[in-house]
Short mmCIF file of C-alpha atoms in Angstrom, two decimals:
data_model
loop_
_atom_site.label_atom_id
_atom_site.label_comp_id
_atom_site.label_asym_id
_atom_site.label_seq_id
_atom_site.Cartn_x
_atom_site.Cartn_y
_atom_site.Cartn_z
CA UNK A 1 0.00 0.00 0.00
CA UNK A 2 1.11 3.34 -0.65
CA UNK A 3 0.90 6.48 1.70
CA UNK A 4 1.40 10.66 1.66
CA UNK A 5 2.43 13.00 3.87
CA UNK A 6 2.59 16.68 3.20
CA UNK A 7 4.59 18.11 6.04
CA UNK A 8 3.15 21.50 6.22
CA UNK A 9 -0.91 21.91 6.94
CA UNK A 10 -0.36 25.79 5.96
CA UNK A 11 1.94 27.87 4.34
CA UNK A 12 1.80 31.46 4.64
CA UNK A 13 4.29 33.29 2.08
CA UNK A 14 4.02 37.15 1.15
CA UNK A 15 3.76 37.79 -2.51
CA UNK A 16 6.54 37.50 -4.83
CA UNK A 17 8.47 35.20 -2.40
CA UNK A 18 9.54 31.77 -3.20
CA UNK A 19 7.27 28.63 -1.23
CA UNK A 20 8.41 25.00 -1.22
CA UNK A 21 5.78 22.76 -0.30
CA UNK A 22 6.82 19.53 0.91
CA UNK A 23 5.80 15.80 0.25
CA UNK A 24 6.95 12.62 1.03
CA UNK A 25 5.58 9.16 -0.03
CA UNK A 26 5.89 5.69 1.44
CA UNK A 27 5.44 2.53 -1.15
CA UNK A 28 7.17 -0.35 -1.59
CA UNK A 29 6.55 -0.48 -5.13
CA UNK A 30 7.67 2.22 -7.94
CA UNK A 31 5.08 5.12 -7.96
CA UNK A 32 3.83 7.64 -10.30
CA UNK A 33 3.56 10.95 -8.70
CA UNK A 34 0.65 13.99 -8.92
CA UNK A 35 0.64 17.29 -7.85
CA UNK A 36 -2.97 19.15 -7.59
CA UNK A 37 -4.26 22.55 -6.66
CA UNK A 38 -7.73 23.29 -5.29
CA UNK A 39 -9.56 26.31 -5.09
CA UNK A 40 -12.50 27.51 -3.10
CA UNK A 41 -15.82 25.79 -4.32
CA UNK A 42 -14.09 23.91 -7.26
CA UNK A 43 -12.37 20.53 -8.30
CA UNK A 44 -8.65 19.87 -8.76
CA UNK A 45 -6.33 20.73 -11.19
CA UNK A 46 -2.92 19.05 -11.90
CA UNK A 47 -0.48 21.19 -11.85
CA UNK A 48 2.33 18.64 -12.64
CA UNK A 49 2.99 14.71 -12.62
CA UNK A 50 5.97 12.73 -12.42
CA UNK A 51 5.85 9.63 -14.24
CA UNK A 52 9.63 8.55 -15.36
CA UNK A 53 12.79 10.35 -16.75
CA UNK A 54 13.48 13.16 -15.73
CA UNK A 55 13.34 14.09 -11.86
CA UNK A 56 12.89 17.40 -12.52
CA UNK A 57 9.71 17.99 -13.56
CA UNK A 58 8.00 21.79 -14.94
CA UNK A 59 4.14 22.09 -14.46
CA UNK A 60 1.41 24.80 -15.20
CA UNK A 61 1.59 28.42 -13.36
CA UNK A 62 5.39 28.56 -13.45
CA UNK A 63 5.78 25.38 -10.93
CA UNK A 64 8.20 22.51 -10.91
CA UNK A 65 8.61 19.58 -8.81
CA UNK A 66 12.13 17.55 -8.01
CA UNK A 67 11.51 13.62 -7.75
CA UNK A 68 13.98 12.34 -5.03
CA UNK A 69 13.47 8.51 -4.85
CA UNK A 70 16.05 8.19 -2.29
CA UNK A 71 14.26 10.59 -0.10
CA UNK A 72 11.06 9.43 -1.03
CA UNK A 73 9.89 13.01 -1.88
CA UNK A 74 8.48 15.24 -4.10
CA UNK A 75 8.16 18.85 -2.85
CA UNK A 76 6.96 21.42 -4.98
CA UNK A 77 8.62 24.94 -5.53
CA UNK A 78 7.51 28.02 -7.23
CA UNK A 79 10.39 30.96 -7.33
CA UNK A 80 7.96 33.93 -7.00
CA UNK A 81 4.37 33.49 -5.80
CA UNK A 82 1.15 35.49 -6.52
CA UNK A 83 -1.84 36.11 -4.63
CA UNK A 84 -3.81 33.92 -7.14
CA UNK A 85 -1.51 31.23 -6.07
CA UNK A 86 -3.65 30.90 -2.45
CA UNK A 87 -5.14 27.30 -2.61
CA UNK A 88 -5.07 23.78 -0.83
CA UNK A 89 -2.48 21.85 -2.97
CA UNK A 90 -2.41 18.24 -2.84
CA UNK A 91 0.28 15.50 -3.27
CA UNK A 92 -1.12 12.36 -4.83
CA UNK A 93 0.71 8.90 -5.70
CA UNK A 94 -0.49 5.54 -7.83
CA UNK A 95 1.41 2.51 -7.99
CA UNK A 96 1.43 -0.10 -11.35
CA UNK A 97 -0.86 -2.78 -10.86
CA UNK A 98 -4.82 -3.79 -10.87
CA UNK A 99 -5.34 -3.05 -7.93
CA UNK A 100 -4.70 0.74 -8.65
CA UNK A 101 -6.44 1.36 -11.10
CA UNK A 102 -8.28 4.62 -11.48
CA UNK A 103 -7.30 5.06 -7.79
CA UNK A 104 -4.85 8.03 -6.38
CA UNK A 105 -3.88 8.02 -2.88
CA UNK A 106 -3.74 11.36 -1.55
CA UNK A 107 -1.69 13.68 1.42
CA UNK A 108 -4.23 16.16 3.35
CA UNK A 109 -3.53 18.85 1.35
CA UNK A 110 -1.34 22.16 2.37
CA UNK A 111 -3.35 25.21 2.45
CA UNK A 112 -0.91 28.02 0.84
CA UNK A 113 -1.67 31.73 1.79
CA UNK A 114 -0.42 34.37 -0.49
CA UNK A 115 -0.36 37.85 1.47
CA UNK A 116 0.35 41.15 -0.19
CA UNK B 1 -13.88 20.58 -25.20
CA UNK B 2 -16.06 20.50 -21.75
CA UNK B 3 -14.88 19.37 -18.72
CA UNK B 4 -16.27 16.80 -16.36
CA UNK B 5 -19.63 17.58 -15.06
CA UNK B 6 -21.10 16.14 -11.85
CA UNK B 7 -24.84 17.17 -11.16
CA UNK B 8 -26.38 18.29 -8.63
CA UNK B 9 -23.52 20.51 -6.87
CA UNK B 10 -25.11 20.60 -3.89
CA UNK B 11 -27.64 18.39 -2.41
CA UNK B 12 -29.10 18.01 1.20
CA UNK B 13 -30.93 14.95 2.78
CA UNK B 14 -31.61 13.24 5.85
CA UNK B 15 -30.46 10.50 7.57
CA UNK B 16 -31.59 7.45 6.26
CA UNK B 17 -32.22 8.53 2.88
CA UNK B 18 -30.37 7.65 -0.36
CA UNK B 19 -29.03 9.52 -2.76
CA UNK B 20 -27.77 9.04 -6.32
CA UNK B 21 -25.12 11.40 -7.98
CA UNK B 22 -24.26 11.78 -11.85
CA UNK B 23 -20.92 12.77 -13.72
CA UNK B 24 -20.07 13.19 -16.92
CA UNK B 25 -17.00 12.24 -18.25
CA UNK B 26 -15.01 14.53 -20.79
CA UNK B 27 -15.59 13.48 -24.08
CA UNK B 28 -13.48 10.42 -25.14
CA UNK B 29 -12.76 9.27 -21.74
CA UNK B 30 -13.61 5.77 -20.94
CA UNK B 31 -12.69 6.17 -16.94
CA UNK B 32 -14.29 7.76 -14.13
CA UNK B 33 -13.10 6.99 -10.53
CA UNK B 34 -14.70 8.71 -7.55
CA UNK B 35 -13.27 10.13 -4.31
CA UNK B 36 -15.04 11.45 -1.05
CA UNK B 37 -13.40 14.67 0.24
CA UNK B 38 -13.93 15.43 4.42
CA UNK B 39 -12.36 18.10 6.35
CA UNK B 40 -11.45 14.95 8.66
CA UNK B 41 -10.24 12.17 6.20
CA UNK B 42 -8.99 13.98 3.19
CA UNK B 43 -9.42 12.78 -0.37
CA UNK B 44 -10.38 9.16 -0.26
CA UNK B 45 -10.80 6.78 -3.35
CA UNK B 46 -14.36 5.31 -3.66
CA UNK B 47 -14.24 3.52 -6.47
CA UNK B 48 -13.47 3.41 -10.36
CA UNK B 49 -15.26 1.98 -13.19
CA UNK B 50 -14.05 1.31 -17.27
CA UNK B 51 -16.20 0.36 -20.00
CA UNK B 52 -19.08 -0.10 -17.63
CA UNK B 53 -17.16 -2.35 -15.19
CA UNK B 54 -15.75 -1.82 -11.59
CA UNK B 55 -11.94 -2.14 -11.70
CA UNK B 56 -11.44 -1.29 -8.60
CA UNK B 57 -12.96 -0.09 -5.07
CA UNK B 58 -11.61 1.62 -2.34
CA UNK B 59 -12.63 0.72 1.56
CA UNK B 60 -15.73 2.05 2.16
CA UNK B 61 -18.57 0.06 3.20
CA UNK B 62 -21.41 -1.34 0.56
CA UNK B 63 -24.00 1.32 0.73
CA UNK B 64 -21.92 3.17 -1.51
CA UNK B 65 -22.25 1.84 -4.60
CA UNK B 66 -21.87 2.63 -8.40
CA UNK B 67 -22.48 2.15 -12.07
CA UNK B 68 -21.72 3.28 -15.26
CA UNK B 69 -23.37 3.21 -18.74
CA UNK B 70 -22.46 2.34 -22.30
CA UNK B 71 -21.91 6.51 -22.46
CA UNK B 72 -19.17 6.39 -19.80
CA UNK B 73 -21.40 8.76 -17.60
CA UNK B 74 -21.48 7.30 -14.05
CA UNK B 75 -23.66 7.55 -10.75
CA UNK B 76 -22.76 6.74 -7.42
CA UNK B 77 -25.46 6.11 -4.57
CA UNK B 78 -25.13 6.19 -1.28
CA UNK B 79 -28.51 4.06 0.40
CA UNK B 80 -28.88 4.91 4.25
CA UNK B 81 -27.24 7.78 4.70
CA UNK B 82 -25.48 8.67 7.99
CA UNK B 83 -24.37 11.97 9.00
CA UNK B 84 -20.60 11.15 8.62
CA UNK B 85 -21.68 10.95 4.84
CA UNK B 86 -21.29 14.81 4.75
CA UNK B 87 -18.58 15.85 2.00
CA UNK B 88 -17.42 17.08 -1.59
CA UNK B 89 -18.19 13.98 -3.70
CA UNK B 90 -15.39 14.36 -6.89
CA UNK B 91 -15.37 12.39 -10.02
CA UNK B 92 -12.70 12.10 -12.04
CA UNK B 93 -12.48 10.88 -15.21
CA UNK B 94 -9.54 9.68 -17.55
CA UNK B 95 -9.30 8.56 -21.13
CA UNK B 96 -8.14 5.33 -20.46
CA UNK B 97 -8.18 2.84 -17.30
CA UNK B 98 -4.23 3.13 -16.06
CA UNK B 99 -1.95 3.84 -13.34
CA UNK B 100 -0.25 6.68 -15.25
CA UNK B 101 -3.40 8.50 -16.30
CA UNK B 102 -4.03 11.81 -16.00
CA UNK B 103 -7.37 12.23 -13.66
CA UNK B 104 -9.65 15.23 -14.55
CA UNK B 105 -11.33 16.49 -11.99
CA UNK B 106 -15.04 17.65 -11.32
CA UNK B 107 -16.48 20.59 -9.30
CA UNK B 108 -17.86 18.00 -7.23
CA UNK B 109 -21.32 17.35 -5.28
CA UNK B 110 -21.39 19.21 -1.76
CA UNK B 111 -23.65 16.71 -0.06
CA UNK B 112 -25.56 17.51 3.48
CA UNK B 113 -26.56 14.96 5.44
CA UNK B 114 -29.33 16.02 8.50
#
C-alpha cells in the first residue's frame, strides 16, 4: 500500500516570495507521482505529474517539482508566488498494478496563503 | 472541449435517505473513478469503473455503490445515509483505465446529510 504526507498543513508566504511545499511518499513499489491545486468551491487541477525520466519535472503556473526517490519526496517549488496562487495543494501517488487502477492516494492537502 | 460535469452541486438529505449522484466524463474518456473529500479524512478513493465495469474499489462500506453506462457517464449512490456521509463527492475521469493516467477532476457534489 502506498501512503502521503505533506509536512506543512499551511503555508503562509508574502507575494513574490519563493514557497516549497513539501511531500513525502511511502510505497514499496515504484510510484507515479501527482501534484494538484484546489480552489474555493471547485475541483482539482494538476499542476504537474511525475511519471519517469526526468526528476525534474516543470508544471502549469510557473511550478516545478524535483523527484527524489532516495528521499522518497516530491516537494513542490515556485520561485515567486502570486496572490492567485492561495489554494489547498495536494500530493497524490499511484502505484502499477490492478489493484490501482483509477485510484490516487492522496496527502491532506497544504493550504498556501499568499499575502500582499 | 467541456470538462467533467457532476450534477447536482449541492444536495441536502436526511439521515436514512439515499441519494444518487451523476458525472459526466469529458468526451473520449472511458474512466471515471470517484473520491469522497472530508475536512477529517482527506481525499479518499471510492471507487473506479471502465467500460461499464468496476476495476477497482476503495474501503468504504457497501452502501456506496456505483455504475456506469455504455456513455461512460457514471452515478454513485449512497442508500442509508449517515451523518458522517457529509462531504465534496469528486469524479474524475480519464481517457483510459491506467496507473499513469491523468485524472480530470469535477467541481464536485457538496452533499448535506441532517
Amino acid at each position: 500500500a502506498q501512503s502521503v504526507t505533506q509536512l506543512d498543513s499551511q503555508v503562509p508566504v508574502f507575494e513574490e516570495a519563493p514557497v516549497e511545499l513539501r511531500c513525502n511518499y511511502s510505497s514499496s513499489v515504484s510510484v507515479y507521482l501527482f501534484w494538484y491545486v484546489q480552489y474555493p468551491n471547485q475541483g482539482l487541477q494538476l499542476l504537474l505529474k511525475y511519471l519517469s525520466g526526468s526528476t525534474l519535472v516543470k508544471g502549469i503556473n510557473g511550478f516545478e517539482a524535483e523527484f527524489n526517490k532516495s528521499q522518497t519526496s516530491f516537494h513542490l517549488r515556485k520561485p515567486s508566488v502570486h496572490i492567485s496562487d492561495t489554494a489547498e495543494y495536494f500530493c497524490a501517488v499511484s502505484a502499477p498494478g490492478g489493484t490501482s487502477y483509477g485510484k490516487l492516494t492522496f496527502g491532506q492537502g497544504t493550504i498556501l496563503t499568499v499575502h500582499p | 472541449k467541456a470538462g467533467v460535469t457532476q450534477t447536482p452541486r449541492y444536495l441536502i438529505k436526511t439521515r436514512g435517505q439515499q441519494v444518487t449522484l451523476s458525472c459526466s466524463p469529458i468526451s473520449g474518456h472511458r474512466s471515471v473513478s470517484w473520491y469522497q473529500q472530508t475536512p477529517g479524512q482527506g481525499l479518499q478513493f471510492l471507487f473506479e469503473y471502465f467500460s461499464e465495469t468496476q476495476r477497482n474499489k476503495g474501503n468504504f462500506p457497501g452502501r456506496f455503490s456505483g455504475r456506469q453506462f455504455s456513455n461512460s457517464r457514471s452515478e454513485m449512490n449512497v442508500s442509508t445515509l449517515e451523518l458522517g456521509d457529509s462531504a465534496l463527492y469528486l469524479c474524475a475521469s480519464s481517457l483510459v483505465s491506467g496507473n499513469q493516467e491523468t485524472q480530470y477532476f469535477g467541481p464536485g457534489t457538496r452533499l448535506l446529510v441532517l
